[in-house]
mmCIF file of C-alpha atoms and ligand atoms in Angstrom:
data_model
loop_
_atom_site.group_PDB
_atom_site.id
_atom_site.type_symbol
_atom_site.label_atom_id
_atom_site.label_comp_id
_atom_site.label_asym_id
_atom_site.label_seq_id
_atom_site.Cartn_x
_atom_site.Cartn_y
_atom_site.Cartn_z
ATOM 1 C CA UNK O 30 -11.337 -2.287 6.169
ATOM 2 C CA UNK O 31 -10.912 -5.600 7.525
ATOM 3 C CA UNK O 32 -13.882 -7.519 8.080
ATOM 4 C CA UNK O 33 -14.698 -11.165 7.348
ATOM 5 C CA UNK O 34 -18.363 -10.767 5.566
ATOM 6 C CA UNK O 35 -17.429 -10.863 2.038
ATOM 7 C CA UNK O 36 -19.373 -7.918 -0.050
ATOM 8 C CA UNK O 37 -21.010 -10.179 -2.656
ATOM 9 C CA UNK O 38 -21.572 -7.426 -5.118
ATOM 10 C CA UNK O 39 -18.276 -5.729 -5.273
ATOM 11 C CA UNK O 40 -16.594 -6.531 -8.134
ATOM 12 C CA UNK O 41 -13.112 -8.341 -6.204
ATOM 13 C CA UNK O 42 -15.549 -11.211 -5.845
ATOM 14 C CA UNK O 43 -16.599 -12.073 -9.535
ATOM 15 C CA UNK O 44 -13.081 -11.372 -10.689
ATOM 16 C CA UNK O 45 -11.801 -15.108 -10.516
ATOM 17 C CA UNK O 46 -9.671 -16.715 -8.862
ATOM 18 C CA UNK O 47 -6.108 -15.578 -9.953
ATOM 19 C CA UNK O 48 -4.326 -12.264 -8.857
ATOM 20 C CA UNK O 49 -4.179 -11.735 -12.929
ATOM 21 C CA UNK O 50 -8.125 -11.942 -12.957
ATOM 22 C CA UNK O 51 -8.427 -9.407 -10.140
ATOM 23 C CA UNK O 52 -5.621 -7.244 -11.661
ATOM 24 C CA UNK O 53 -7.815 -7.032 -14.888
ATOM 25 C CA UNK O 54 -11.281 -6.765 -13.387
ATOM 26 C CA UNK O 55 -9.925 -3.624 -11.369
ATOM 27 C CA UNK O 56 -9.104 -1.934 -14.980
ATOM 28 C CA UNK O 57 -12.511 -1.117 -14.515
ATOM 29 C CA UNK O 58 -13.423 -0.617 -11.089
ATOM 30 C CA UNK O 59 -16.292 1.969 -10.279
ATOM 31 C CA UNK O 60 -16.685 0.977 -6.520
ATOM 32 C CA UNK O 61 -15.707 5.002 -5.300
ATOM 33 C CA UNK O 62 -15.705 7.989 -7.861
ATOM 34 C CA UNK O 63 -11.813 8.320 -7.693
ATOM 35 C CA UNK O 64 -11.665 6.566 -10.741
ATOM 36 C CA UNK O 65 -13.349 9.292 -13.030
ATOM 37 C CA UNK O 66 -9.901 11.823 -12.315
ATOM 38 C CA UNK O 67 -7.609 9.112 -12.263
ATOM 39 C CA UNK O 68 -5.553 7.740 -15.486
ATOM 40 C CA UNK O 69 -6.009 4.429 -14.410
ATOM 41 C CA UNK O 70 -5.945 1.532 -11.949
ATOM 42 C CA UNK O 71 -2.735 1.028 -10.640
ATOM 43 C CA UNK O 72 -2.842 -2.412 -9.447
ATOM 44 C CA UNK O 73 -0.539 -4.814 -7.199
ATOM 45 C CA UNK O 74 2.762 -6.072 -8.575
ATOM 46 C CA UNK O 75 5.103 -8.843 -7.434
ATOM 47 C CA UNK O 76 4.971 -12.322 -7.523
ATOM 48 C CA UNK O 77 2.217 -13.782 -7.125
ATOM 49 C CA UNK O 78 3.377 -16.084 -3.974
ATOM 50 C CA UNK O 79 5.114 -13.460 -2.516
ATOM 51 C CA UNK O 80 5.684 -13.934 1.029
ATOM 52 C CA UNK O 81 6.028 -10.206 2.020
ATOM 53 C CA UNK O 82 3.438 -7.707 0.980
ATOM 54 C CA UNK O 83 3.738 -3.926 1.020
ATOM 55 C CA UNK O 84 0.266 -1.538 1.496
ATOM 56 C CA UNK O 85 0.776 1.822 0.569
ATOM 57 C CA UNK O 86 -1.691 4.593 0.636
ATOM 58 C CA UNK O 87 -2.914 5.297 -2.528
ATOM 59 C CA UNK O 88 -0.713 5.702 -5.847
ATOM 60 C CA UNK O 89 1.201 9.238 -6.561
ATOM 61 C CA UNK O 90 0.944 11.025 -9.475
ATOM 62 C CA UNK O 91 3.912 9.161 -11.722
ATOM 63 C CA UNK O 92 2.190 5.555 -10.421
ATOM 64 C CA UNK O 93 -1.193 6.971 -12.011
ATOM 65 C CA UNK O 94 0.757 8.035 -14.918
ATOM 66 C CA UNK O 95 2.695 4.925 -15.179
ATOM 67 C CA UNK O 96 -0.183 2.068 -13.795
ATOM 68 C CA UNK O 97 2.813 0.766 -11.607
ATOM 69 C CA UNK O 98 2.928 0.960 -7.485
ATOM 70 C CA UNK O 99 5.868 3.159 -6.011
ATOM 71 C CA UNK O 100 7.496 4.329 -9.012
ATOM 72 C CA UNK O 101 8.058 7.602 -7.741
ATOM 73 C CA UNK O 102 10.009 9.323 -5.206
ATOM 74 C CA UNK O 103 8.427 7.874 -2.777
ATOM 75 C CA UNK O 104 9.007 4.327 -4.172
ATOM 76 C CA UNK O 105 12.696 5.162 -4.885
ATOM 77 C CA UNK O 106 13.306 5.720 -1.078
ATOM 78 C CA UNK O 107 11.638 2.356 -0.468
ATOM 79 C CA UNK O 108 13.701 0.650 -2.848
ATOM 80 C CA UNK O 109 16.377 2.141 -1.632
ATOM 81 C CA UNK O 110 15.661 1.001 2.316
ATOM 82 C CA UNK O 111 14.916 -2.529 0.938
ATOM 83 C CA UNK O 112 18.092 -2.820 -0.572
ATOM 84 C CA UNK O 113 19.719 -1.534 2.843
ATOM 85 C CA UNK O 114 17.841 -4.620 4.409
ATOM 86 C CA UNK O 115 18.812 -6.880 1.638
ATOM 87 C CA UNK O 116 15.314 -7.325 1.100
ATOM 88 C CA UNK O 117 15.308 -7.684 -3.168
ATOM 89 C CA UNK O 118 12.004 -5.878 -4.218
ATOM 90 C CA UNK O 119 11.532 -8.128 -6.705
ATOM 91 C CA UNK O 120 10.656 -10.862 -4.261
ATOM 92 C CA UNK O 121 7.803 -9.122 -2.554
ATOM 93 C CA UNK O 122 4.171 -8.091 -3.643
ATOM 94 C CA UNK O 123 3.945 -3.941 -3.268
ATOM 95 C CA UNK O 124 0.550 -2.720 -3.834
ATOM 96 C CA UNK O 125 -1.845 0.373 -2.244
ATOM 97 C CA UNK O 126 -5.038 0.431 0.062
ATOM 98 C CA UNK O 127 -6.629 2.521 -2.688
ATOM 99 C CA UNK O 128 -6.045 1.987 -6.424
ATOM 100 C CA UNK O 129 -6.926 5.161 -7.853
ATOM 101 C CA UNK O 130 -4.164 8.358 -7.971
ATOM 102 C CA UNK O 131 -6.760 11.075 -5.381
ATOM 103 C CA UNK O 132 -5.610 14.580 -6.040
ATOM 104 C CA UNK O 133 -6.381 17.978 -6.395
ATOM 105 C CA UNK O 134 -5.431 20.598 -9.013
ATOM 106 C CA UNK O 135 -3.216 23.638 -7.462
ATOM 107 C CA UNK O 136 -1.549 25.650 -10.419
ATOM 108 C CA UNK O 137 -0.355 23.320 -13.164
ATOM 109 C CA UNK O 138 0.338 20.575 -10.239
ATOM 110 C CA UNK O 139 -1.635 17.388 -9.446
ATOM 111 C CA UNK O 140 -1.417 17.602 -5.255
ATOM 112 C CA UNK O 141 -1.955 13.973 -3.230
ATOM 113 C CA UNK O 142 -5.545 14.332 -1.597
ATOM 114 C CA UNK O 143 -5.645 11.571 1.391
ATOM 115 C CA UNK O 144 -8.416 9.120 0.656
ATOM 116 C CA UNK O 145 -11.379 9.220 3.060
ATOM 117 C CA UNK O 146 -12.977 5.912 5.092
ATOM 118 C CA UNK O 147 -15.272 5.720 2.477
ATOM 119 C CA UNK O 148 -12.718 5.179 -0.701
ATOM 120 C CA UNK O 149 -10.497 3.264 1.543
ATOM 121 C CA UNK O 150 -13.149 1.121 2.241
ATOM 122 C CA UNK O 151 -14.701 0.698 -1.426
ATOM 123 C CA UNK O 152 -11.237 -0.638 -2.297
ATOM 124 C CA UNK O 153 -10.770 -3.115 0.576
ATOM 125 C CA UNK O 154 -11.972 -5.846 -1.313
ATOM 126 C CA UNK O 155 -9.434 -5.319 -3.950
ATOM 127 C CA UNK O 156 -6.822 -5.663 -1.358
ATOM 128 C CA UNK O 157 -8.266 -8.691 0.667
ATOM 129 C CA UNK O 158 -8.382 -10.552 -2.458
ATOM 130 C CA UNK O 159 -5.064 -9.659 -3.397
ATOM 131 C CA UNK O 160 -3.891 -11.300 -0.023
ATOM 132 C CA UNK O 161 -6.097 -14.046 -0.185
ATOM 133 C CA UNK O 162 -4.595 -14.872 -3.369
ATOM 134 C CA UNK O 163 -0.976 -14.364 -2.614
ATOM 135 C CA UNK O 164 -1.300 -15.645 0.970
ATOM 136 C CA UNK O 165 1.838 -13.452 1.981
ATOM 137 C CA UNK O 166 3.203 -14.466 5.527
ATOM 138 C CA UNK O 167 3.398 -10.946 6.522
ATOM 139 C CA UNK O 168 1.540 -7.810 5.782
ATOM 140 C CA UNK O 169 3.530 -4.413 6.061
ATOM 141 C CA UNK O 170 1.501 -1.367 6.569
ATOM 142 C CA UNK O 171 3.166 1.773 5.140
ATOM 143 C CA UNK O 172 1.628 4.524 6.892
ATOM 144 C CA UNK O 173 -1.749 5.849 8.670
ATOM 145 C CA UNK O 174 -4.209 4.206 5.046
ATOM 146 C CA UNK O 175 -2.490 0.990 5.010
ATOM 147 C CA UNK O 176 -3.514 0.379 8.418
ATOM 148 C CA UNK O 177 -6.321 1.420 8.530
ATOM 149 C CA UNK O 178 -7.371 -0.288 5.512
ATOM 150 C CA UNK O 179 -5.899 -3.030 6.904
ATOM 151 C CA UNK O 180 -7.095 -3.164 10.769
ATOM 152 C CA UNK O 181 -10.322 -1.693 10.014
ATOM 153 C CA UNK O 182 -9.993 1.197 12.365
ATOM 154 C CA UNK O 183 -7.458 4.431 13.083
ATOM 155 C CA UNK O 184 -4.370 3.053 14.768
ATOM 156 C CA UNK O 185 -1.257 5.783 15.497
ATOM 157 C CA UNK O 186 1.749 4.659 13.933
ATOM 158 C CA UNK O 187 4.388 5.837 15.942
ATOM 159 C CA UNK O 188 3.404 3.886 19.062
ATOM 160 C CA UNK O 189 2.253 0.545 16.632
ATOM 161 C CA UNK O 190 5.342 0.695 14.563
ATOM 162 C CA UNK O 191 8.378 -1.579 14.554
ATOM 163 C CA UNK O 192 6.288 -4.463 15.856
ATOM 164 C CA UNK O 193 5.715 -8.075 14.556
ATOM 165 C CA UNK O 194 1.513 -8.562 15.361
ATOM 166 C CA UNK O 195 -0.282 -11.702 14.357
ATOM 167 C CA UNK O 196 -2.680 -10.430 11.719
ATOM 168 C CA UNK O 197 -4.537 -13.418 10.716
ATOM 169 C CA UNK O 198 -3.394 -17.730 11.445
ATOM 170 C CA UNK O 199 -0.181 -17.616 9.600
ATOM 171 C CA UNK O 200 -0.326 -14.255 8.760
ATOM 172 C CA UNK O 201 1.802 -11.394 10.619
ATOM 173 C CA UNK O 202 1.653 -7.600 10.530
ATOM 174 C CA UNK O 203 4.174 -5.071 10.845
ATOM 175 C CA UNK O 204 3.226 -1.223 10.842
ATOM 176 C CA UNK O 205 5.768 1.513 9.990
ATOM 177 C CA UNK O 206 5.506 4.564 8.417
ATOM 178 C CA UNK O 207 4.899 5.706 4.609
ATOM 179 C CA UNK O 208 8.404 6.467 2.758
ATOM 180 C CA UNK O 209 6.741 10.028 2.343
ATOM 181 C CA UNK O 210 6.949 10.906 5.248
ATOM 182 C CA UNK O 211 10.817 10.659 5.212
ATOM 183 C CA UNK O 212 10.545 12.792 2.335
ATOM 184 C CA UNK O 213 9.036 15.468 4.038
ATOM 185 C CA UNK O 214 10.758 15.518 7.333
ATOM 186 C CA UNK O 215 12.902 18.131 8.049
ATOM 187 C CA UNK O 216 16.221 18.279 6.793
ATOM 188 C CA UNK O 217 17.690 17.347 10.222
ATOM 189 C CA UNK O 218 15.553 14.101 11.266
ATOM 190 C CA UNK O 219 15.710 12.680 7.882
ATOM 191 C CA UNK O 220 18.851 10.840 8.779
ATOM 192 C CA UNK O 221 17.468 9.400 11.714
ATOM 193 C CA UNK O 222 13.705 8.798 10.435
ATOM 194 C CA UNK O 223 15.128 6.997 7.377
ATOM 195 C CA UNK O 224 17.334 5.016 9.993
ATOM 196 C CA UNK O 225 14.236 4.034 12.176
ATOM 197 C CA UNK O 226 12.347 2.892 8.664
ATOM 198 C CA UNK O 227 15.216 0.860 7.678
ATOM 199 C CA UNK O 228 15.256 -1.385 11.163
ATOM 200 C CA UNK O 229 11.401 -1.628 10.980
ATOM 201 C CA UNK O 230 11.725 -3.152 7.646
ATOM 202 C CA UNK O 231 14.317 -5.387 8.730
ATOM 203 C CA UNK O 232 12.126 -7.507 10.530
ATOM 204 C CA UNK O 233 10.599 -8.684 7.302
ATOM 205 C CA UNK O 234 13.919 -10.342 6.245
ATOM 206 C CA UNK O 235 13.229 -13.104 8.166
ATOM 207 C CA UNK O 236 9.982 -14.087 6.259
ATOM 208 C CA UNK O 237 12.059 -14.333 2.992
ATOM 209 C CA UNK O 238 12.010 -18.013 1.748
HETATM 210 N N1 URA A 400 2.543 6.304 -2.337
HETATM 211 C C1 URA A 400 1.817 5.192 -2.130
HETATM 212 O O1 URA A 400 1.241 5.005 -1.061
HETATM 213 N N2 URA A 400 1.740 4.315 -3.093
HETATM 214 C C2 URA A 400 2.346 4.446 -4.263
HETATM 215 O O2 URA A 400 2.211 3.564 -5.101
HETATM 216 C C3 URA A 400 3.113 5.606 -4.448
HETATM 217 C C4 URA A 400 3.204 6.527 -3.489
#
């Protein structure tokens, strides 16, 4: 949650001074209890000057299988929108407000379980570190976590979305919604919700070196 005091006892702060150090410090994060269901961490990836970061929520069952961000169908639709913006995802840092996979058993089926304040906030410091380190010139929120994490309070997305904010000195913000959602829309708005995604995210092409 955003907030300037720096928590001097998480571990974010005596993990160094590269995004490597962080990634490997938060191997063994203990900061929430989500980490004693999860497979792993599943830290940022992308260069590490990127100038375009994506928050998600939280990573999905194949990212906590994997230990990569947005692997799975949720990632593919991303991919696929950046790629309609001509936005190559190699060139920007994707990475969650939460780094541990929060589900629930129904069946034979690990089920998403939305983080609450509390998790979100125990793994804020990951993420401020992670943009203090890659100093990205602007932050995209995917979805109702990411900006919360992010803002440090609820903020509705649909009337926040598709807007270029000044998050920080030099550093903007841009809220849309989670590629999720499009995947559970119904049948006939998907066409148009995917639409609306794809012209949010095309205001980050102009923060592309
Ligand atoms: N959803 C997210 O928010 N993050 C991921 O990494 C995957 C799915």
């Amino acid at each position: 949650m955003k907030d300037d005091t720096k928590n001097a006892t998480h571990p974010a702060e005596q993990a160094g001074n590269s995004i490597e150090s962080l990634r490997k410090a938060a191997m063994s994060c203990r900061a929430c209890p989500l980490w004693e269901n999860a497979t792993q961490t599943v830290f940022g990836e992308g260069p590490s000057h990127a100038p375009v970061m994506l928050v998600g929520e939280q990573p999905g069952d194949r990212e906590d299988l994997t230990g990569h961000p947005f692997v799975g169908p949720a990632g593919q639709l991303l991919a696929r929108a950046l790629t309609a913006v001509g936005i190559p995802r190699e060139e920007v840092y994707v990475t969650n407000a939460v780094k541990h996979f929060k589900f629930e058993i129904r069946g034979k089926r690990r089920m998403h379980k939305k983080p609450v304040d509390s998790e979100i906030a125990a793994c804020y410091d990951w993420l401020r570190r992670e943009i203090e380190l890659v100093t990205p010139r602007l932050l995209i929120a995917l979805g109702a976590t990411a900006a919360r994490s992010l803002l440090g309070r609820a903020t509705p997305i649909t009337v926040n979305r598709g807007k270029l904010r000044e998050y920080a000195s030099g550093v903007s913000l841009l809220i849309t919604v989670h590629p999720s959602f499009l995947l559970r829309v119904p049948d006939r708005d998907k066409d148009d919700e995917y639409d609306r995604f794809v012209n949010d995210l095309k205001l980050a092409r102009a923060f592309l070196d």
